[in-house]
Coordinates of C-alpha atoms in Angstrom, one line a residue:
Chain R
M1 CA 13.8 70.7 95.4
P2 CA 11.8 68.5 93.0
K3 CA 8.9 69.9 91.2
T4 CA 5.7 70.5 93.0
L5 CA 3.1 73.2 92.6
T6 CA 4.4 76.6 93.8
K7 CA 2.3 79.6 94.5
K8 CA 3.9 81.4 91.6
R9 CA 3.2 78.7 89.1
M10 CA -0.4 78.4 90.3
I11 CA -1.0 82.1 89.9
I12 CA 0.6 82.2 86.5
N13 CA -1.6 79.3 85.3
I14 CA -4.7 80.9 86.6
I15 CA -4.0 84.2 84.9
I16 CA -3.2 82.6 81.6
S17 CA -6.4 80.6 81.8
L18 CA -8.4 83.7 82.7
V19 CA -7.0 85.4 79.6
V20 CA -8.0 82.4 77.5
L21 CA -11.5 82.7 79.0
L22 CA -11.8 86.4 78.0
I23 CA -10.7 85.6 74.5
V24 CA -13.2 82.8 74.2
I25 CA -16.0 85.0 75.6
N26 CA -15.1 87.6 72.9
I27 CA -15.0 85.2 70.0
C28 CA -18.2 83.4 71.1
T29 CA -20.1 86.7 71.5
V30 CA -19.4 87.9 68.0
T31 CA -20.0 84.4 66.5
G32 CA -23.6 83.7 65.6
T33 CA -26.0 83.2 62.8
R34 CA -26.1 86.9 62.2
S35 CA -22.8 88.7 62.3
I36 CA -22.6 91.9 64.2
S37 CA -20.0 94.6 64.1
L38 CA -18.3 95.7 67.3
S39 CA -18.1 99.3 66.3
N40 CA -21.9 99.4 65.9
V41 CA -22.3 97.8 69.3
L42 CA -20.1 100.4 70.9
K43 CA -22.5 103.1 69.7
G44 CA -24.8 102.1 72.5
P45 CA -28.5 101.1 72.6
G46 CA -29.8 104.1 70.6
L47 CA -32.9 106.2 71.6
E48 CA -35.6 103.7 70.8
P49 CA -35.7 99.9 70.6
G50 CA -34.8 98.8 67.1
D51 CA -32.4 101.7 66.6
N52 CA -29.4 99.6 66.9
I53 CA -30.1 95.9 66.2
D54 CA -26.4 95.0 66.6
Y55 CA -26.4 96.2 70.1
E56 CA -29.6 94.3 71.0
I57 CA -28.3 91.1 69.5
F58 CA -25.0 91.7 71.3
S59 CA -26.7 92.1 74.7
V60 CA -28.7 88.9 74.2
R61 CA -25.7 87.0 73.2
I62 CA -23.4 88.3 76.0
S63 CA -25.9 87.4 78.7
R64 CA -26.2 83.9 77.2
V65 CA -22.4 83.6 77.0
L66 CA -21.9 84.8 80.6
L67 CA -24.6 82.4 81.8
G68 CA -22.7 79.6 80.0
V69 CA -19.5 80.6 81.8
F70 CA -21.2 80.5 85.2
V71 CA -23.0 77.2 84.6
G72 CA -19.9 75.5 83.2
A73 CA -17.7 76.8 86.0
A74 CA -20.1 75.7 88.7
L75 CA -20.5 72.2 87.2
A76 CA -16.8 71.5 86.7
C77 CA -15.8 72.9 90.0
S78 CA -18.4 71.0 91.9
G79 CA -17.4 67.8 90.0
A80 CA -13.8 68.2 91.1
V81 CA -14.9 68.7 94.7
L82 CA -17.2 65.7 94.8
Q83 CA -14.6 63.5 93.2
A84 CA -12.3 64.5 96.1
I85 CA -14.7 64.0 99.0
L86 CA -16.2 60.8 97.7
K87 CA -12.7 59.6 96.7
N88 CA -14.2 58.5 93.5
P89 CA -12.9 59.6 90.1
L90 CA -16.3 58.7 88.5
A91 CA -18.3 61.1 90.6
D92 CA -20.0 64.0 88.9
P93 CA -22.1 66.9 90.3
Y94 CA -25.2 64.8 89.7
I95 CA -24.2 61.7 91.5
L96 CA -25.9 62.6 94.8
G97 CA -29.3 63.1 93.4
I98 CA -29.1 66.8 92.5
S99 CA -30.1 66.2 88.9
S100 CA -33.2 64.1 89.5
G101 CA -34.3 66.4 92.3
A102 CA -34.0 69.5 90.1
G103 CA -35.5 67.6 87.2
L104 CA -38.5 66.6 89.3
G105 CA -38.9 70.2 90.5
A106 CA -38.8 71.5 87.0
V107 CA -41.2 69.0 85.6
I108 CA -43.7 69.7 88.4
A109 CA -43.4 73.4 87.5
M110 CA -44.0 72.8 83.8
L111 CA -47.1 70.8 84.6
L112 CA -48.6 73.7 86.5
P113 CA -51.0 75.7 84.3
G114 CA -49.6 78.8 82.7
I115 CA -45.9 78.0 83.3
S116 CA -43.7 77.5 80.3
L117 CA -40.0 77.7 79.7
S118 CA -40.2 81.3 78.7
F119 CA -42.7 82.4 81.3
L120 CA -41.1 85.2 83.5
G121 CA -37.7 84.4 81.9
G122 CA -37.9 80.9 83.3
L123 CA -37.9 82.1 86.9
P124 CA -40.6 79.9 88.3
I125 CA -39.1 76.8 86.8
A126 CA -35.7 77.8 88.1
A127 CA -37.1 78.3 91.6
F128 CA -38.8 74.9 91.5
A129 CA -35.7 73.1 90.2
F130 CA -33.5 74.8 92.8
T131 CA -35.8 73.8 95.6
G132 CA -36.0 70.2 94.3
A133 CA -32.2 70.0 94.1
I134 CA -31.7 71.3 97.6
I135 CA -34.3 69.0 99.2
T136 CA -33.0 65.9 97.4
V137 CA -29.4 66.6 98.3
S138 CA -30.3 67.2 102.0
L139 CA -32.2 63.9 101.9
V140 CA -29.3 62.0 100.4
W141 CA -26.9 63.6 102.9
S142 CA -29.0 62.7 105.9
I143 CA -29.5 59.1 104.7
G144 CA -25.8 58.8 104.1
Y145 CA -25.0 60.4 107.4
F146 CA -27.2 58.3 109.6
T147 CA -26.6 54.9 108.1
G148 CA -23.4 53.2 109.0
R149 CA -19.8 54.3 109.5
S150 CA -18.6 54.1 106.0
Q151 CA -20.2 57.3 104.9
V152 CA -18.9 57.4 101.4
T153 CA -20.5 54.1 100.4
S154 CA -23.8 54.9 102.0
L155 CA -23.8 58.4 100.5
L156 CA -23.2 57.0 97.0
L157 CA -25.8 54.3 97.5
A158 CA -28.4 56.7 98.7
G159 CA -27.6 59.0 95.8
V160 CA -28.0 56.2 93.2
V161 CA -31.3 54.9 94.7
I162 CA -32.8 58.4 94.9
N163 CA -31.7 59.2 91.4
A164 CA -33.3 56.1 90.1
F165 CA -36.5 56.6 92.0
F166 CA -36.9 60.2 91.0
S167 CA -36.0 59.5 87.4
A168 CA -38.8 57.0 87.3
V169 CA -41.2 59.6 88.7
I170 CA -40.0 62.1 86.0
M171 CA -40.7 59.6 83.2
L172 CA -44.1 58.9 84.6
M173 CA -44.9 62.6 84.7
T174 CA -43.6 63.3 81.1
L175 CA -46.1 60.6 80.0
I176 CA -49.0 62.7 81.2
V177 CA -47.9 66.1 79.9
K178 CA -49.3 67.6 76.7
T179 CA -47.3 67.3 73.5
E180 CA -46.2 70.9 73.3
Q181 CA -45.0 70.8 76.9
L182 CA -43.2 67.5 76.3
R183 CA -40.8 69.1 73.9
S184 CA -39.8 71.8 76.3
T185 CA -39.6 69.3 79.1
M186 CA -37.2 67.2 77.1
Y187 CA -35.2 70.2 76.1
W188 CA -34.8 71.1 79.8
L189 CA -33.9 67.6 80.8
M190 CA -31.2 67.5 78.1
G191 CA -29.7 70.7 79.3
N192 CA -30.2 74.0 77.5
I193 CA -28.8 77.5 78.1
P194 CA -31.8 79.9 77.7
E195 CA -31.6 82.9 75.5
K196 CA -33.0 85.6 77.8
Q197 CA -32.7 86.0 81.5
E198 CA -33.5 88.8 83.8
S199 CA -30.2 90.6 84.2
F200 CA -30.7 90.7 88.0
L201 CA -31.0 86.8 87.9
L202 CA -27.8 86.5 85.9
L203 CA -26.0 88.9 88.2
S204 CA -27.0 87.3 91.4
C205 CA -26.4 83.8 90.2
G206 CA -23.0 84.8 88.9
T207 CA -22.1 86.3 92.2
F208 CA -23.2 83.2 94.2
V209 CA -21.4 80.9 91.8
I210 CA -18.2 82.9 92.0
L211 CA -18.4 83.2 95.8
G212 CA -19.1 79.4 96.1
I213 CA -16.0 78.6 94.0
I214 CA -13.8 80.9 96.1
I215 CA -14.9 79.2 99.3
L216 CA -14.3 75.8 97.8
W217 CA -10.9 77.0 96.6
R218 CA -10.0 78.1 100.1
I219 CA -10.4 74.5 101.4
S220 CA -8.6 73.0 98.4
N221 CA -5.5 72.0 100.4
N222 CA -7.7 70.1 102.8
L223 CA -9.4 68.4 99.9
N224 CA -5.9 67.2 98.7
I225 CA -5.4 65.4 102.0
I226 CA -9.0 64.1 102.3
T227 CA -8.5 62.1 99.1
L228 CA -6.0 60.0 101.1
G229 CA -8.8 58.9 103.5
E230 CA -10.2 60.0 106.8
Y231 CA -7.6 58.6 109.1
E232 CA -4.8 60.1 107.1
S233 CA -6.4 63.5 107.0
K234 CA -7.1 63.6 110.7
G235 CA -3.5 62.6 111.4
L236 CA -2.4 65.6 109.3
G237 CA -4.5 68.0 111.4
I238 CA -7.5 68.4 109.1
D239 CA -10.9 68.9 110.6
T240 CA -12.4 66.2 108.3
E241 CA -16.0 66.6 109.2
K242 CA -16.0 70.3 108.8
T243 CA -14.2 70.2 105.5
K244 CA -16.6 67.6 104.1
I245 CA -19.7 69.6 105.2
V246 CA -18.4 72.8 103.7
A247 CA -17.3 71.1 100.5
F248 CA -20.5 69.1 100.1
S249 CA -22.9 72.0 100.8
F250 CA -21.2 74.6 98.6
A251 CA -20.7 72.1 95.7
A252 CA -24.4 71.2 96.0
F253 CA -25.4 74.9 96.2
I254 CA -23.5 76.0 93.0
T255 CA -24.7 72.9 91.2
A256 CA -28.3 73.6 92.2
I257 CA -27.9 77.1 90.8
A258 CA -26.5 75.9 87.5
V259 CA -29.1 73.2 87.1
S260 CA -32.0 75.4 87.8
L261 CA -30.9 77.9 85.1
S262 CA -29.9 75.5 82.4
G263 CA -31.3 72.0 83.0
L264 CA -29.2 68.9 83.1
I265 CA -26.1 69.5 81.2
G266 CA -24.0 66.3 81.4
F267 CA -20.3 65.6 80.9
V268 CA -18.9 69.0 82.0
G269 CA -18.6 68.0 85.7
L270 CA -17.1 64.7 85.0
I271 CA -14.7 65.4 82.2
V272 CA -13.3 68.9 82.8
P273 CA -11.7 68.0 86.2
H274 CA -10.2 64.9 84.7
A275 CA -8.8 66.8 81.7
I276 CA -7.3 69.4 84.1
R277 CA -5.8 66.6 86.3
L278 CA -4.2 65.0 83.2
I279 CA -2.6 68.2 82.1
F280 CA -1.9 70.1 85.3
G281 CA -1.7 67.4 88.0
P282 CA -4.0 66.4 90.8
D283 CA -3.3 69.3 93.3
H284 CA -6.7 70.8 94.2
R285 CA -5.3 74.2 94.9
Q286 CA -4.9 74.5 91.2
L287 CA -7.4 72.0 90.1
I288 CA -10.4 73.9 91.5
P289 CA -9.9 77.3 90.0
L290 CA -8.7 75.8 86.6
S291 CA -11.6 73.4 86.5
A292 CA -14.0 76.4 87.0
I293 CA -12.3 78.4 84.3
Y294 CA -12.0 75.7 81.7
G295 CA -15.5 74.4 82.6
G296 CA -16.8 77.8 81.6
I297 CA -14.7 77.8 78.4
F298 CA -15.9 74.3 77.5
L299 CA -19.5 75.1 78.0
V300 CA -19.5 78.4 76.2
I301 CA -17.8 76.8 73.1
S302 CA -20.3 73.9 73.2
D303 CA -23.2 76.4 73.5
T304 CA -21.9 78.5 70.6
I305 CA -21.8 75.3 68.5
A306 CA -25.3 74.4 69.7
R307 CA -26.8 77.7 68.6
T308 CA -24.9 78.1 65.3
A309 CA -24.2 74.6 63.8
F310 CA -27.7 74.1 62.4
G311 CA -28.6 77.7 61.4
Q312 CA -31.8 78.9 63.1
E313 CA -32.5 75.5 64.7
Q314 CA -30.9 75.3 68.1
L315 CA -29.8 72.1 69.8
P316 CA -29.8 71.5 73.5
V317 CA -26.2 72.1 74.7
G318 CA -26.1 68.9 76.6
V319 CA -26.0 67.0 73.3
I320 CA -23.0 69.0 72.2
T321 CA -21.1 68.6 75.4
A322 CA -21.4 64.8 75.1
V323 CA -20.6 64.7 71.4
I324 CA -17.5 66.9 71.5
G325 CA -16.5 66.2 75.1
G326 CA -16.3 62.5 74.8
P327 CA -13.8 62.2 71.9
F328 CA -11.8 65.2 73.1
F329 CA -11.4 63.5 76.5
L330 CA -10.4 60.2 74.9
I331 CA -7.6 62.0 73.0
L332 CA -6.4 63.6 76.2
L333 CA -6.5 60.3 78.0
A334 CA -4.5 58.5 75.3
R335 CA -1.8 61.3 75.1
Y336 CA -1.2 62.0 78.7
T337 CA -1.6 58.5 80.1
R338 CA 1.2 57.5 77.8
K339 CA 3.4 60.3 79.1
V340 CA 2.8 59.2 82.7
S341 CA 3.6 55.6 82.0
L342 CA 6.9 56.5 80.3
M343 CA 7.8 58.5 83.4
K344 CA 7.6 55.4 85.5
Chain D
M1 CA 10.2 62.6 131.6
N2 CA 7.0 61.0 130.5
I3 CA 5.8 62.2 127.1
I4 CA 2.7 59.9 127.2
E5 CA 0.8 58.9 130.3
V6 CA -2.0 56.4 129.9
E7 CA -4.1 56.0 133.0
N8 CA -6.9 53.4 133.6
L9 CA -7.6 53.4 129.9
G10 CA -10.6 51.3 128.8
F11 CA -12.3 50.9 125.4
D12 CA -15.1 48.8 124.0
Y13 CA -17.0 48.5 120.7
G14 CA -20.5 48.1 122.3
Q15 CA -20.6 44.6 123.8
K16 CA -17.1 43.7 123.1
T17 CA -14.5 45.0 125.5
I18 CA -11.2 45.6 123.9
L19 CA -9.0 47.3 126.5
Q20 CA -9.4 47.5 130.3
K21 CA -7.5 49.4 132.9
V22 CA -4.4 50.0 130.9
C23 CA -1.8 52.1 132.7
I24 CA 1.5 52.9 131.0
N25 CA 3.9 55.7 131.1
I26 CA 6.1 56.2 128.1
N27 CA 9.4 58.1 128.4
K28 CA 10.5 60.7 125.9
G29 CA 12.9 59.1 123.4
T30 CA 11.7 55.5 123.9
F31 CA 11.1 52.9 121.2
L32 CA 8.0 51.0 122.2
G33 CA 6.7 48.0 120.4
I34 CA 3.1 46.9 120.8
I35 CA 2.6 43.2 120.2
G36 CA -0.2 40.7 120.7
P37 CA -2.5 38.3 118.8
N38 CA -5.1 39.4 116.4
G39 CA -8.0 41.1 118.1
A40 CA -6.2 41.9 121.3
G41 CA -6.6 45.6 120.6
K42 CA -3.2 46.8 119.2
T43 CA -4.6 49.0 116.5
T44 CA -7.4 50.2 118.8
L45 CA -4.8 51.3 121.3
L46 CA -2.8 53.1 118.5
N47 CA -6.0 54.8 117.4
L48 CA -6.7 56.0 121.0
L49 CA -3.1 57.2 121.3
C50 CA -3.4 59.4 118.1
G51 CA -6.8 60.8 119.1
L52 CA -8.8 59.1 116.4
L53 CA -10.9 57.2 119.0
K54 CA -12.0 58.6 122.4
P55 CA -11.4 56.6 125.5
K56 CA -14.5 55.1 127.1
T57 CA -12.8 55.3 130.6
G58 CA -9.6 56.7 131.9
S59 CA -7.4 59.2 130.2
I60 CA -4.4 59.8 127.9
Q61 CA -2.1 62.7 128.5
I62 CA 0.3 63.9 125.9
D63 CA 3.0 66.3 127.3
S64 CA 1.0 66.5 130.6
K65 CA -2.2 67.7 128.7
S66 CA -5.3 65.6 128.1
I67 CA -5.4 64.4 124.5
E68 CA -9.0 65.4 124.2
S69 CA -8.2 69.1 124.9
Y70 CA -5.9 69.3 121.8
H71 CA -7.2 70.9 118.7
V72 CA -6.8 68.5 115.7
K73 CA -4.1 70.7 114.1
E74 CA -2.2 71.1 117.4
L75 CA -2.2 67.3 117.9
A76 CA -0.8 66.9 114.4
R77 CA 2.2 68.9 115.5
K78 CA 2.8 66.4 118.4
I79 CA 2.0 63.0 116.8
A80 CA 2.6 61.7 113.3
V81 CA 1.0 58.4 112.2
V82 CA 2.2 55.9 109.6
R83 CA -0.4 53.3 108.6
Q84 CA -0.1 50.5 106.1
E85 CA 1.0 51.9 102.7
F86 CA -1.7 52.3 100.0
V87 CA -2.1 53.8 96.6
P88 CA -4.0 57.1 96.7
V89 CA -7.0 57.5 94.4
F90 CA -5.5 60.4 92.5
D91 CA -2.0 60.4 91.0
F92 CA 0.0 62.4 93.6
S93 CA 3.8 62.4 93.3
V94 CA 6.1 61.5 96.1
T95 CA 7.1 65.1 96.9
E96 CA 3.4 66.1 96.8
I97 CA 2.6 63.5 99.4
V98 CA 5.6 64.4 101.6
S99 CA 4.8 68.1 101.4
M100 CA 1.4 67.5 102.9
A101 CA 3.1 66.8 106.2
R102 CA 3.7 70.6 106.6
T103 CA 0.0 71.4 106.6
P104 CA -0.3 71.6 110.4
Y105 CA 2.2 74.4 110.4
L106 CA 0.8 76.4 107.5
G107 CA -2.1 78.5 106.5
S108 CA -5.1 77.4 104.4
F109 CA -3.3 77.1 101.1
A110 CA -0.3 75.5 102.8
F111 CA 2.4 76.4 100.2
P112 CA 5.7 75.5 101.9
T113 CA 8.2 78.2 102.8
E114 CA 11.9 77.8 102.4
S115 CA 12.4 76.2 105.8
D116 CA 9.5 73.8 105.1
R117 CA 11.2 72.8 101.8
Q118 CA 14.4 72.1 103.7
I119 CA 12.6 69.7 106.1
I120 CA 10.9 68.0 103.2
V121 CA 14.2 67.5 101.3
E122 CA 15.8 66.2 104.5
S123 CA 13.1 63.7 105.1
L124 CA 13.3 62.5 101.6
E125 CA 17.0 62.0 101.9
L126 CA 16.8 60.3 105.3
T127 CA 14.4 57.7 104.0
D128 CA 16.3 57.2 100.8
T129 CA 13.3 58.3 98.7
A130 CA 14.8 61.5 97.2
Q131 CA 15.8 59.4 94.1
F132 CA 12.1 59.0 93.1
A133 CA 10.8 62.3 94.4
D134 CA 9.2 63.2 91.1
R135 CA 7.6 59.8 90.5
L136 CA 4.0 59.0 91.1
L137 CA 3.2 57.1 94.3
G138 CA 1.3 54.5 92.3
S139 CA 4.4 53.6 90.3
L140 CA 6.5 52.6 93.3
S141 CA 6.8 49.2 95.0
G142 CA 5.1 48.5 98.4
G143 CA 8.4 48.9 100.3
E144 CA 9.2 52.2 98.5
R145 CA 5.8 53.5 99.2
Q146 CA 6.0 52.7 102.9
R147 CA 9.3 54.6 103.0
V148 CA 7.5 57.6 101.4
F149 CA 4.8 57.5 104.2
I150 CA 7.6 57.4 106.8
A151 CA 9.3 60.3 105.0
R152 CA 6.0 62.2 105.4
A153 CA 5.8 61.4 109.1
L154 CA 9.3 62.6 109.6
A155 CA 8.6 65.8 107.7
Q156 CA 5.7 66.4 110.0
N157 CA 8.5 67.0 112.6
T158 CA 6.6 65.7 115.6
P159 CA 8.1 64.4 118.9
I160 CA 6.0 61.3 118.7
L161 CA 5.8 58.8 115.8
L162 CA 3.1 56.1 115.7
L163 CA 3.3 53.2 113.3
D164 CA 0.7 50.5 112.5
E165 CA 2.4 47.4 111.2
P166 CA 4.9 49.3 109.2
T167 CA 6.6 46.2 107.7
S168 CA 3.8 43.7 107.3
F169 CA 4.1 43.3 103.5
L170 CA 7.8 43.8 103.1
D171 CA 10.7 41.4 102.4
M172 CA 13.4 40.9 105.0
K173 CA 15.8 43.5 103.6
H174 CA 13.1 46.2 103.6
Q175 CA 11.8 45.2 107.1
V176 CA 15.3 45.8 108.5
G177 CA 15.7 48.9 106.4
I178 CA 12.5 50.4 107.9
Y179 CA 13.5 49.6 111.5
D180 CA 17.0 50.9 111.0
L181 CA 15.5 54.1 109.7
L182 CA 13.2 54.4 112.7
K183 CA 16.0 53.7 115.1
N184 CA 18.1 56.4 113.4
A185 CA 15.2 58.9 113.8
Q186 CA 15.0 57.9 117.5
F187 CA 18.7 58.6 118.1
R188 CA 19.2 61.6 115.9
Q189 CA 15.9 63.4 116.5
Y190 CA 15.2 62.1 119.9
K191 CA 11.7 60.9 118.8
T192 CA 9.4 58.7 120.8
I193 CA 8.4 55.9 118.6
I194 CA 5.5 53.5 119.1
A195 CA 5.1 50.7 116.6
V196 CA 2.3 48.1 116.4
T197 CA 3.8 44.9 115.0
H198 CA 3.3 41.2 114.4
D199 CA 7.0 40.6 114.2
I200 CA 8.1 39.7 117.7
N201 CA 11.7 39.2 116.6
L202 CA 12.1 42.6 115.1
A203 CA 10.4 44.1 118.1
A204 CA 12.9 42.3 120.4
Q205 CA 15.8 43.6 118.3
Y206 CA 14.8 47.2 118.1
C207 CA 12.5 48.1 120.9
D208 CA 13.5 49.5 124.3
E209 CA 10.2 48.5 125.8
I210 CA 7.4 46.1 124.8
L211 CA 3.7 46.2 125.5
L212 CA 2.2 42.7 125.2
L213 CA -1.6 42.7 124.9
F214 CA -3.4 39.6 126.0
P215 CA -6.6 38.4 124.4
D216 CA -8.4 38.7 127.8
Q217 CA -7.6 42.4 128.2
N218 CA -4.6 41.7 130.4
Y219 CA -1.3 43.1 129.4
K220 CA 2.4 43.1 130.3
F221 CA 4.6 46.2 129.9
G222 CA 8.4 46.3 130.3
S223 CA 11.8 45.6 128.7
P224 CA 12.0 42.9 126.0
K225 CA 13.7 40.6 128.5
E226 CA 10.9 41.0 131.0
V227 CA 8.0 40.6 128.6
L228 CA 9.3 38.2 126.0
V229 CA 9.2 35.0 128.2
Q230 CA 8.7 31.8 126.3
E231 CA 5.7 30.4 128.3
Q232 CA 4.0 33.7 128.2
I233 CA 4.4 34.1 124.4
S234 CA 3.1 30.5 124.0
K235 CA 0.1 31.2 126.2
V236 CA -0.9 34.6 124.7
F237 CA -0.5 33.6 121.1
G238 CA -1.9 30.1 121.7
V239 CA 0.9 28.4 119.8
E240 CA 4.0 26.5 120.9
V241 CA 7.2 28.5 120.3
M242 CA 10.9 27.8 120.3
K243 CA 13.2 30.3 121.8
G244 CA 16.7 31.3 120.8
E245 CA 19.2 33.8 121.8
I246 CA 21.9 35.5 119.8
S247 CA 24.1 38.1 121.5
E248 CA 21.5 38.9 124.2
K249 CA 18.7 39.3 121.7
I250 CA 15.8 36.9 122.0
F251 CA 14.0 35.4 119.1
F252 CA 11.1 33.0 118.7
I253 CA 10.0 30.5 116.1
P254 CA 6.5 29.2 116.1
K255 CA 6.3 25.4 116.1
G256 CA 3.7 23.7 113.8
N257 CA 2.2 20.3 114.2
Y258 CA 4.2 18.8 111.4
I259 CA 7.6 19.6 112.8
K260 CA 9.7 16.5 113.8
N261 CA 10.6 16.1 117.4
N262 CA 14.1 14.8 117.6
K263 CA 14.6 13.7 121.2

């Protein structure tokens, strides 16, 4: 039997990747502008605030690192799924208007009096962004669904047009905001993982993202076949409509969660699935979990660089993902494409 | 025994009527060729037979059960479809593509069991594609790719096999190769094979029965001898044809305006 993905190989790859993720989480949590000692952390919080600074720094960092993992996992996984159902390797989680919808929601929130990035741990902005994302995506889906038979093309077109329109509105709105709000709006639009979240928010978002990824993983074999086209997948016994709706709505849902927590972090959703495909092959049964895991790893590393590279000054993580993601991906592309062409 | 019963079948795309009152019964183990000019409804009929389109009037029964009452997965265990070959968007290997055929028999992750693997390997060998099992589909030639899609259809292990112009872009050797392969599957696995084709001569050579679709929604159904009559072919296709016969097999050559008439 020639090589294909077996259950055993898939499970081994997933376990190895999870171990790598744990190691990266550990390293990134102890890395920072102020070094902390793990033995101090293990002593616990102490009786009063300020008793154990190391513990406090640790708890801030670990929540930021975990949020990075969830956001990265959601973006990369949703990128892989959208590339499959749109049959378009250039698709990313933002292609169907999620980004501009969330952006518009967030900018509207920031224009409201009394709401800033740090107000209530960013909860109002997150809520606005989430609502904006879900409304836009439903709008794009309905336009795509009701116009014409070739749904993929009309979906993509609807997404592009709505993205362009909302981006113009966002620009217009940033022109009228006050200067101190402008900076935080720009920060949000460039993608930024916030320092502090309510732990209940972190926990519930993490749960939803993981559940979403598991559901997408369960339809991954259908996604393999859907990339061959609608006729082919029906001929192989796939309920194409149902698979598409499940894939689309859960990808949109986890992306909306990610965007509402961290703004528009680019590159992760496009590049991570491609990198995994180049290394491990195109089988979605493995691509989806591995994209999620390495998406988390990639974003946490990028965010660690974003908060440490320039001392106290923090960069938006979206800048780092583009700066290190781009060249890294080009290297992968050059290496593995050559391997494939030699195999021919 | 009839494996497919088509009764009073009609279909239209809005204003344009494509098929009208088609009644045909197809015996188990038959090799049927569907021929006709462009736009006569060959592919539409094929799409109706595989359940992709719903009949506007009339009915189609597969194994004495209405095609519309089949669940999509259940139907995929009855009918496999081969369309014109293409390069998939993502780089799947030959084995990966052929393995997808086992999906209708497996759970949601669809990892093949030992017996599935056996069927996959057999189909690869039967179609002579085992030699490039590990190669990417995009790196093969058109003819090789078409054989891979036929291997996938065989691995689907269905009693009925539908093909839409399986040889249209292939050279002569590969055309014959594909039809030999299909004939082999018909005899060895007792499959019912229905192929839409533009190639009347290959249809005449290989098919047990021919369905000739007219541009005016008429049709003729029967053995190649009955259907492939010179005047009829000329009329339906709107071109003068010359007829020949070699060891009881008929063939036609279309006659162009610039051919010299030696009287």
